[in-house]
mmCIF file of C-alpha atoms in Angstrom:
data_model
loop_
_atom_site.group_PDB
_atom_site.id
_atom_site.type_symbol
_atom_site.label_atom_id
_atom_site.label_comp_id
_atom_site.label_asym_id
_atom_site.label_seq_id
_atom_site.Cartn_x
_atom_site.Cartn_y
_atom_site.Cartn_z
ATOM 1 C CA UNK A 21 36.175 137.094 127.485
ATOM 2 C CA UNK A 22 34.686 134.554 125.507
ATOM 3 C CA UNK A 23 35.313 130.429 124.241
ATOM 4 C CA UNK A 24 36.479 129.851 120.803
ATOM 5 C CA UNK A 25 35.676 126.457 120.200
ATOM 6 C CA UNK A 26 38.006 126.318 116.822
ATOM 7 C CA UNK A 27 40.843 127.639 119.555
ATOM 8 C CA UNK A 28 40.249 124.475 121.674
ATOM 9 C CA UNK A 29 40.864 122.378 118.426
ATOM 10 C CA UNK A 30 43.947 123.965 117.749
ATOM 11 C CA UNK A 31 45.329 123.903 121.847
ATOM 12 C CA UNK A 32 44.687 120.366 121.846
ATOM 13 C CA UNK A 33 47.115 119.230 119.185
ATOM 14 C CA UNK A 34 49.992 121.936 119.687
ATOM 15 C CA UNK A 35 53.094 121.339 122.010
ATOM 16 C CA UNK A 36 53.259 122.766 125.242
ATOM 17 C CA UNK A 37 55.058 126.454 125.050
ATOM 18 C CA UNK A 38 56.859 125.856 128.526
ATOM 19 C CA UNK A 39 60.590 124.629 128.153
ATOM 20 C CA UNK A 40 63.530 125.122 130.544
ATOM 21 C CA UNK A 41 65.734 124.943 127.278
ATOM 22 C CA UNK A 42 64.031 126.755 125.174
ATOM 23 C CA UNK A 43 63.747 131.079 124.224
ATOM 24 C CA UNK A 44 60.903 131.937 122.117
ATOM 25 C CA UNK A 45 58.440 134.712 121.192
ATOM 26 C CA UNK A 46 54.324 134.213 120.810
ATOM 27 C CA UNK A 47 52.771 137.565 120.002
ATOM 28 C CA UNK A 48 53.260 139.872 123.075
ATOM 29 C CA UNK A 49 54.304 136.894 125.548
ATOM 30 C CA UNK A 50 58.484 135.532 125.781
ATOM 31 C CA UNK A 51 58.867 132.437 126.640
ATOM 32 C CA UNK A 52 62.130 131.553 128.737
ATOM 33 C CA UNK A 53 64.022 128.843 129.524
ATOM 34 C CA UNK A 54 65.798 128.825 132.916
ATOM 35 C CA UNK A 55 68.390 126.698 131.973
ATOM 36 C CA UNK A 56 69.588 129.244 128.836
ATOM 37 C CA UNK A 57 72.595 131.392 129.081
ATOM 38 C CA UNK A 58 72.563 134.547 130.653
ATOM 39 C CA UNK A 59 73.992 137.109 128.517
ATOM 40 C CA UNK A 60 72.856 135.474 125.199
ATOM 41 C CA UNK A 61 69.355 135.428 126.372
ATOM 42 C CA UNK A 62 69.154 139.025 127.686
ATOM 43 C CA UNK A 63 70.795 140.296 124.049
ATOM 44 C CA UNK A 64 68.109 138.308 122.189
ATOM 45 C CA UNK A 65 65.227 139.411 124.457
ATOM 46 C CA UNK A 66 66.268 143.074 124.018
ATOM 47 C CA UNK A 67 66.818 142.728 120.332
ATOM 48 C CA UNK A 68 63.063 141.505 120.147
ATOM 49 C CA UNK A 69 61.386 143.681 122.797
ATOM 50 C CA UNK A 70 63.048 146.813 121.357
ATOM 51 C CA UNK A 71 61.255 145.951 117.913
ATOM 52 C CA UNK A 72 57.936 145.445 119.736
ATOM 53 C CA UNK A 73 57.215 145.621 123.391
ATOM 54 C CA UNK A 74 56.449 142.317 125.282
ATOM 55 C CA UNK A 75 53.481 142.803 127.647
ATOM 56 C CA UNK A 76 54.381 139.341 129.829
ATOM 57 C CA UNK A 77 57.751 137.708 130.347
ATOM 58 C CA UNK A 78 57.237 133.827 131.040
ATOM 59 C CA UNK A 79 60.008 132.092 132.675
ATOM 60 C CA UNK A 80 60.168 128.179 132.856
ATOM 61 C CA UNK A 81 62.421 127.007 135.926
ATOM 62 C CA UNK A 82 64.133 123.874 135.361
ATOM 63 C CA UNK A 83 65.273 121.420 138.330
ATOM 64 C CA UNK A 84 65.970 121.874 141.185
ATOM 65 C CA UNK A 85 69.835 121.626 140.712
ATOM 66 C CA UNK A 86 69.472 124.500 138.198
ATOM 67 C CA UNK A 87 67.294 126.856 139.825
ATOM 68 C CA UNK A 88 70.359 129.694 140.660
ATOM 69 C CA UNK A 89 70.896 130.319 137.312
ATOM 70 C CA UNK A 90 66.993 130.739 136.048
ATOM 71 C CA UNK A 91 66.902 133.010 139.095
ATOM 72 C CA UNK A 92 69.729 134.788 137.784
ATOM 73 C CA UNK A 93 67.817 135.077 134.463
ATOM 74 C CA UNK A 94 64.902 136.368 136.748
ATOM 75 C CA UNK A 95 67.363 139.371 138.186
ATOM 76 C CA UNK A 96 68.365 140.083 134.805
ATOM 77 C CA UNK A 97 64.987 140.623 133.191
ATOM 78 C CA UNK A 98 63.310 142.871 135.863
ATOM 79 C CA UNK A 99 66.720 144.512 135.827
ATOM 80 C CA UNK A 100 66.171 145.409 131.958
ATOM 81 C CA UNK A 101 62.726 145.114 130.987
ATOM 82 C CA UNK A 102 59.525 146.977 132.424
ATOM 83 C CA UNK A 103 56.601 143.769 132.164
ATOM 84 C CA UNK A 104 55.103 141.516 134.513
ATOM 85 C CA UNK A 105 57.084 138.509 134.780
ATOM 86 C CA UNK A 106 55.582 134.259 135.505
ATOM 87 C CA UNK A 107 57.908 131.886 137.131
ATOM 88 C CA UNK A 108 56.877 128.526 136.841
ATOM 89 C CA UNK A 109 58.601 125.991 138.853
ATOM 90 C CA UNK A 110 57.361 122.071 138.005
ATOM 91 C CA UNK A 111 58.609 120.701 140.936
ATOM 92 C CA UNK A 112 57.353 121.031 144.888
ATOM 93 C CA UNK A 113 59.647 124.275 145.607
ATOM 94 C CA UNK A 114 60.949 124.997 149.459
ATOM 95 C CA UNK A 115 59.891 127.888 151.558
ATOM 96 C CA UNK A 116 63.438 129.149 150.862
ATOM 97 C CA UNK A 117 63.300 128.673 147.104
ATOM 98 C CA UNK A 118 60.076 130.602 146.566
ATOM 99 C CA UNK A 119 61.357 133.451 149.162
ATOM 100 C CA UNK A 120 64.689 133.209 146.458
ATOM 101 C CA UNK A 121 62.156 133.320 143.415
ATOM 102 C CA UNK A 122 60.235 136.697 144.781
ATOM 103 C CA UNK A 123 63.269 138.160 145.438
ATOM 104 C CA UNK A 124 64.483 137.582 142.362
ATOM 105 C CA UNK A 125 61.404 139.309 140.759
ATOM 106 C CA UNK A 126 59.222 136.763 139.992
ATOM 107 C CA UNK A 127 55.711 138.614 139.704
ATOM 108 C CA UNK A 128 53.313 135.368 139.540
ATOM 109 C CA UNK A 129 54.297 132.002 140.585
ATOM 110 C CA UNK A 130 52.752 129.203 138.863
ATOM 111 C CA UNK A 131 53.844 125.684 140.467
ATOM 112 C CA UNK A 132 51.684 123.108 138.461
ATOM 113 C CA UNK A 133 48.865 120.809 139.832
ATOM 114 C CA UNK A 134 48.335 119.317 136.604
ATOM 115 C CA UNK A 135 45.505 116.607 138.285
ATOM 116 C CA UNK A 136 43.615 117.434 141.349
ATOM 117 C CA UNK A 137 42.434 114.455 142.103
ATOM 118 C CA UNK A 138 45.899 113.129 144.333
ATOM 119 C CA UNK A 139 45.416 109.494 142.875
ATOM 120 C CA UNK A 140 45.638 110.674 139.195
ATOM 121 C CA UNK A 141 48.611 113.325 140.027
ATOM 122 C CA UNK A 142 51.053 110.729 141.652
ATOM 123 C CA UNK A 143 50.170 108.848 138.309
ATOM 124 C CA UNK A 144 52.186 110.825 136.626
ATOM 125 C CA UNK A 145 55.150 111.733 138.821
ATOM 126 C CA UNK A 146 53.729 114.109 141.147
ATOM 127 C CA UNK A 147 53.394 114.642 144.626
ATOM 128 C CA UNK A 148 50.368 116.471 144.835
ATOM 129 C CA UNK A 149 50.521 117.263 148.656
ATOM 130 C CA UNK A 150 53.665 118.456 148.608
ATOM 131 C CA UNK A 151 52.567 120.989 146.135
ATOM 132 C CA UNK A 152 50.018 122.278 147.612
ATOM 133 C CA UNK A 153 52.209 122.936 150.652
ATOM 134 C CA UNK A 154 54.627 125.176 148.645
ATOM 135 C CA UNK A 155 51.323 127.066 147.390
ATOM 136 C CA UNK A 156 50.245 127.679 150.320
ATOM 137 C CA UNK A 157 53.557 128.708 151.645
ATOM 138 C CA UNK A 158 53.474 130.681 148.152
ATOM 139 C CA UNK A 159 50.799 132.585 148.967
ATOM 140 C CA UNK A 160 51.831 133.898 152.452
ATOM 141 C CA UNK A 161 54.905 135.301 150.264
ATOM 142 C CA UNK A 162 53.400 136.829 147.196
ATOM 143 C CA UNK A 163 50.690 139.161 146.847
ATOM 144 C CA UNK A 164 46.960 138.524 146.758
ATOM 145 C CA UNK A 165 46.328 136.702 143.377
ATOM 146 C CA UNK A 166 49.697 136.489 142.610
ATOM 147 C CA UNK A 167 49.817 132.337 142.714
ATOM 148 C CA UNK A 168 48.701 130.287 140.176
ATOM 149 C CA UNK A 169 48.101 126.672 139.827
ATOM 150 C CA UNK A 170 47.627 125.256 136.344
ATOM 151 C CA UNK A 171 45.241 121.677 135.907
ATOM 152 C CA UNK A 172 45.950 119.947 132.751
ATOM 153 C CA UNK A 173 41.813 119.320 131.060
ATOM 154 C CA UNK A 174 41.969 115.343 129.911
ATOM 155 C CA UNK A 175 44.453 113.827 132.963
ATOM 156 C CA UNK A 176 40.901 113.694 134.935
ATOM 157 C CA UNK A 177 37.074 113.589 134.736
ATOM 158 C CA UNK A 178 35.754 117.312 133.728
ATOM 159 C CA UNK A 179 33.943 116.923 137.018
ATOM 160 C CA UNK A 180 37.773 116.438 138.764
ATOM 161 C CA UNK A 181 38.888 119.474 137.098
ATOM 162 C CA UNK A 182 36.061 121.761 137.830
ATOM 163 C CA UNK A 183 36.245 120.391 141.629
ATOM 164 C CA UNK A 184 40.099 121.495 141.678
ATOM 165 C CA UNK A 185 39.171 125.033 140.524
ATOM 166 C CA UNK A 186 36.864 125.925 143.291
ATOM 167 C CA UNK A 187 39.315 124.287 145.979
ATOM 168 C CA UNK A 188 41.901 126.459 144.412
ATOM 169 C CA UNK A 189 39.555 129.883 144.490
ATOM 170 C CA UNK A 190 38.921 128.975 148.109
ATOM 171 C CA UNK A 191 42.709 129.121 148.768
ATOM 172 C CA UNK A 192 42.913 132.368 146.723
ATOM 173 C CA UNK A 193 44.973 130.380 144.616
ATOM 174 C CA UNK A 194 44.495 131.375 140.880
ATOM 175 C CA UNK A 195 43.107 127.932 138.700
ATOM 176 C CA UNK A 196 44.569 128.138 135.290
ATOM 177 C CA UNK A 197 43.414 125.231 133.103
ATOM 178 C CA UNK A 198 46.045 124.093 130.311
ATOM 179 C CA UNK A 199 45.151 122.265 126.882
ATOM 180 C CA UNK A 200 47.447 118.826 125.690
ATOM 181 C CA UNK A 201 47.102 115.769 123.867
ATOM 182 C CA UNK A 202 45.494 114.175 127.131
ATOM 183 C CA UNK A 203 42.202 116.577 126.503
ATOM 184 C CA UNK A 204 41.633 115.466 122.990
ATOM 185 C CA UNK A 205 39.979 112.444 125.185
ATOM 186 C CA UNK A 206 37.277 114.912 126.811
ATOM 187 C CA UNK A 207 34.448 115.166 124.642
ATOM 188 C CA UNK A 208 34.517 119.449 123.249
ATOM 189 C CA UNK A 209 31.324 120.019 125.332
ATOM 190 C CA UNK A 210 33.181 118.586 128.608
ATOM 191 C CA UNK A 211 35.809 121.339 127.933
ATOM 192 C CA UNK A 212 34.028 124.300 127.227
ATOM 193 C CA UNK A 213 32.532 123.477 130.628
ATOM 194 C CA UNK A 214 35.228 123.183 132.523
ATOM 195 C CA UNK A 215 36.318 126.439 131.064
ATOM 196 C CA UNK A 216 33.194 128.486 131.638
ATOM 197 C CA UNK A 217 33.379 127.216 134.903
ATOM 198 C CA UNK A 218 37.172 128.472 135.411
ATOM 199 C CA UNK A 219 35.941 132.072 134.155
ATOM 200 C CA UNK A 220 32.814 132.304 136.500
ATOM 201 C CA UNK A 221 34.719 131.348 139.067
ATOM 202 C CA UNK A 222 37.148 133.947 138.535
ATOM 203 C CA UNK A 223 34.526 136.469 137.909
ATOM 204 C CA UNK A 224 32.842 135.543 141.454
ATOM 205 C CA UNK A 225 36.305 135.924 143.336
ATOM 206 C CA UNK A 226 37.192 139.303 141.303
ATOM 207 C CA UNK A 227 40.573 137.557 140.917
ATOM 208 C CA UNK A 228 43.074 139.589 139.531
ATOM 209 C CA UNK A 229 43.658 138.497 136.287
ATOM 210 C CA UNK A 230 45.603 141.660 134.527
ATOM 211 C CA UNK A 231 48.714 140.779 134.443
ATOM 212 C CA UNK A 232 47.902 137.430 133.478
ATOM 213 C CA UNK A 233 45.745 138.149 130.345
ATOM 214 C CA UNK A 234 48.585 137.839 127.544
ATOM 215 C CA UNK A 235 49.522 134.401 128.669
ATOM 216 C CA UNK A 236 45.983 133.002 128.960
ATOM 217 C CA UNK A 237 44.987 134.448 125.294
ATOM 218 C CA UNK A 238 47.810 132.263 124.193
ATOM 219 C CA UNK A 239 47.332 129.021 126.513
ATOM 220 C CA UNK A 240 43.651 128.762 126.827
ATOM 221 C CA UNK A 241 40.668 129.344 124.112
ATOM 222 C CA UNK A 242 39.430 132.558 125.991
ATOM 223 C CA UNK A 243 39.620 135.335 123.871
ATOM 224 C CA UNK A 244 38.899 139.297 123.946
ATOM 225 C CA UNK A 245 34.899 139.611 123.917
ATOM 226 C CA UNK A 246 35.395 143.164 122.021
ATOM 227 C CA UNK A 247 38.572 144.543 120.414
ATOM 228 C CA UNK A 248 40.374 147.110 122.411
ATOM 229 C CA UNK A 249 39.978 151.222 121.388
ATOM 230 C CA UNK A 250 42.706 153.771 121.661
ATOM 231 C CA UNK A 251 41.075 154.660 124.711
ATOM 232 C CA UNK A 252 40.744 151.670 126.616
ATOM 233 C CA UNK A 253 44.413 150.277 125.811
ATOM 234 C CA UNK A 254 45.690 153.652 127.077
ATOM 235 C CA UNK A 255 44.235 153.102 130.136
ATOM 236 C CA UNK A 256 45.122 149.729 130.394
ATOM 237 C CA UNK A 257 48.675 151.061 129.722
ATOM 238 C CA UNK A 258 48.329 153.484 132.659
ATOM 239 C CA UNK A 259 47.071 150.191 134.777
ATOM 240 C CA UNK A 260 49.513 147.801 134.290
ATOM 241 C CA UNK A 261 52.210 150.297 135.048
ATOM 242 C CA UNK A 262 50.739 151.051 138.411
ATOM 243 C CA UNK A 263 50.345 147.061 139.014
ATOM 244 C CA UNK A 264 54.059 146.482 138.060
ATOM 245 C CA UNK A 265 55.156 149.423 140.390
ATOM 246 C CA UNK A 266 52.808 147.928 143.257
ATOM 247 C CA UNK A 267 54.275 144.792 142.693
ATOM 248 C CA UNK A 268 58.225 146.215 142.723
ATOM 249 C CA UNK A 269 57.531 148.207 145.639
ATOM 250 C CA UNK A 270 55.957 145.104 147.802
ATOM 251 C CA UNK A 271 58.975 142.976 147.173
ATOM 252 C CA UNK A 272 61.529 145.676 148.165
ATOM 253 C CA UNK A 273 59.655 146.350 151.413
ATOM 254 C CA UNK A 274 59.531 141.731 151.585
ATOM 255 C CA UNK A 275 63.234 141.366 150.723
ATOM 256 C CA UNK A 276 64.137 144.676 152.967
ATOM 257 C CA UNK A 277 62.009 143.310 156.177
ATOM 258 C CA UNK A 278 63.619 139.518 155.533
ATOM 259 C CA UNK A 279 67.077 141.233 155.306
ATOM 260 C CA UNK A 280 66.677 142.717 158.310
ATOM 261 C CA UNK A 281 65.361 139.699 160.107
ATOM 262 C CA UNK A 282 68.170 137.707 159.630
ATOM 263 C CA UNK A 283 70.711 140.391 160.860
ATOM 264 C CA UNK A 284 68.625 140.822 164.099
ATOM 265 C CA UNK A 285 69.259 137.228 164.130
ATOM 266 C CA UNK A 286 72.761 137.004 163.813
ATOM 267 C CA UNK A 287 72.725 135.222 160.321
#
């Protein structure tokens, strides 16, 4: 991957793709709200995919009080599509809500930091600490790699940011680093730093970003270092199939084993 500073430009002065109300295509990712109606959703998604395969489903939770029916939305797409899906959840989930979300078939779990530094976070309606609980609850529930926490570049110092990634790696939480209006404060060279900071550290932790790759193409101003050959995207076919399978086959053997649990325990 490389930076494409004309990317960061453009990033910094769109509107944020993530909307529990919202249903919309960007290239090979869907974006989904989780507060959209079932069958209407599922009919549109199908309409689309069947045109052209989607290699990444992306599903935006909305409150709390709504979370059954974007988990319901969750059922439905792994029920009828074959991609890796992202549940993002922008609130500090419970234990029992994430085990709900991985049942559901929830891939990747993003639950936003937005600000590492605590004082900066609860400036704008976080609760930083009780996030990071429900990531690291997250990540005794998901697979290696398989939780990500996104920063937002501009809410903090660059030196903040880059801090918050290696706490994250440490955790074997995945950084992501999002792009909004705040970041058109840092200065472009503050950026790209933070950013080849975010991919070194990925590259030193071998983190597992496959499945993720659609989503931060779109997102981020990392793009392909070399276009991809007949080849190389068959493989990569052949990959992600065996990740998605992987994936199904750990949450059956998770949702089985929790099952069984609770009838042992009389529940």
């Amino acid at each position: 991957m490389r930076i494409d500073q004309k990317k960061i430009r453009e990033l910094v002065a769109r509107t944020s793709p993530y909307s529990a109300d919202q249903l919309r295509r960007e290239e090979n990712v869907f974006y989904v709200g989780g507060n959209l109606p079932e069958r209407q959703t599922i009919e549109t998604l199908y309409d689309s995919h069947y045109q052209s395969n989607a290699a990444l489903f992306h599903l935006s939770f909305g409150d709390e009080e709504h979370f059954a029916n974007a988990e319901s939305l969750a059922r439905m797409i792994k029920k009828n599509f074959s991609a890796h899906l992202v549940g993002r959840i922008d609130f500090s989930p419970s234990p029992v809500l994430i085990e709900r979300a991985y049942a559901a078939g929830v891939d990747i779990l993003d639950i936003p930091l937005h600000a590492y530094d605590h004082a900066r976070s609860a400036q704008h309606g976080r609760q930083p600490e009780e996030r990071l609980r429900s990531l690291e609850h997250a990540r005794a529930v998901f697979p290696r790699w398989s939780v990500v926490a996104s920063l937002t570049a501009g809410i903090e110092p660059a030196g903040d940011t880059v801090a918050g990634i290696d706490a994250l790696l440490e955790r074997e939480i995945v950084p992501l680093v999002q792009l909004s209006e705040e970041s058109a404060s840092l200065p472009p060279e503050h950026l790209t730093r933070v950013f080849n900071h975010l991919q070194r550290g990925w590259q030193q932790k071998r983190v597992l970003l496959k499945p993720l790759l659609p989503l931060i193409f779109l997102t981020s101003p990392f793009v392909p270092a070399a276009p991809k050959g007949m080849l190389r995207g068959f493989i990569d076919s052949i990959e992600d199939r065996r990740l998605l399978a992987s994936s199904d086959l750990r949450r059956l053997l998770r949702v089985k084993e929790v099952a069984e649990s609770y009838e042992s325990s009389g529940l």
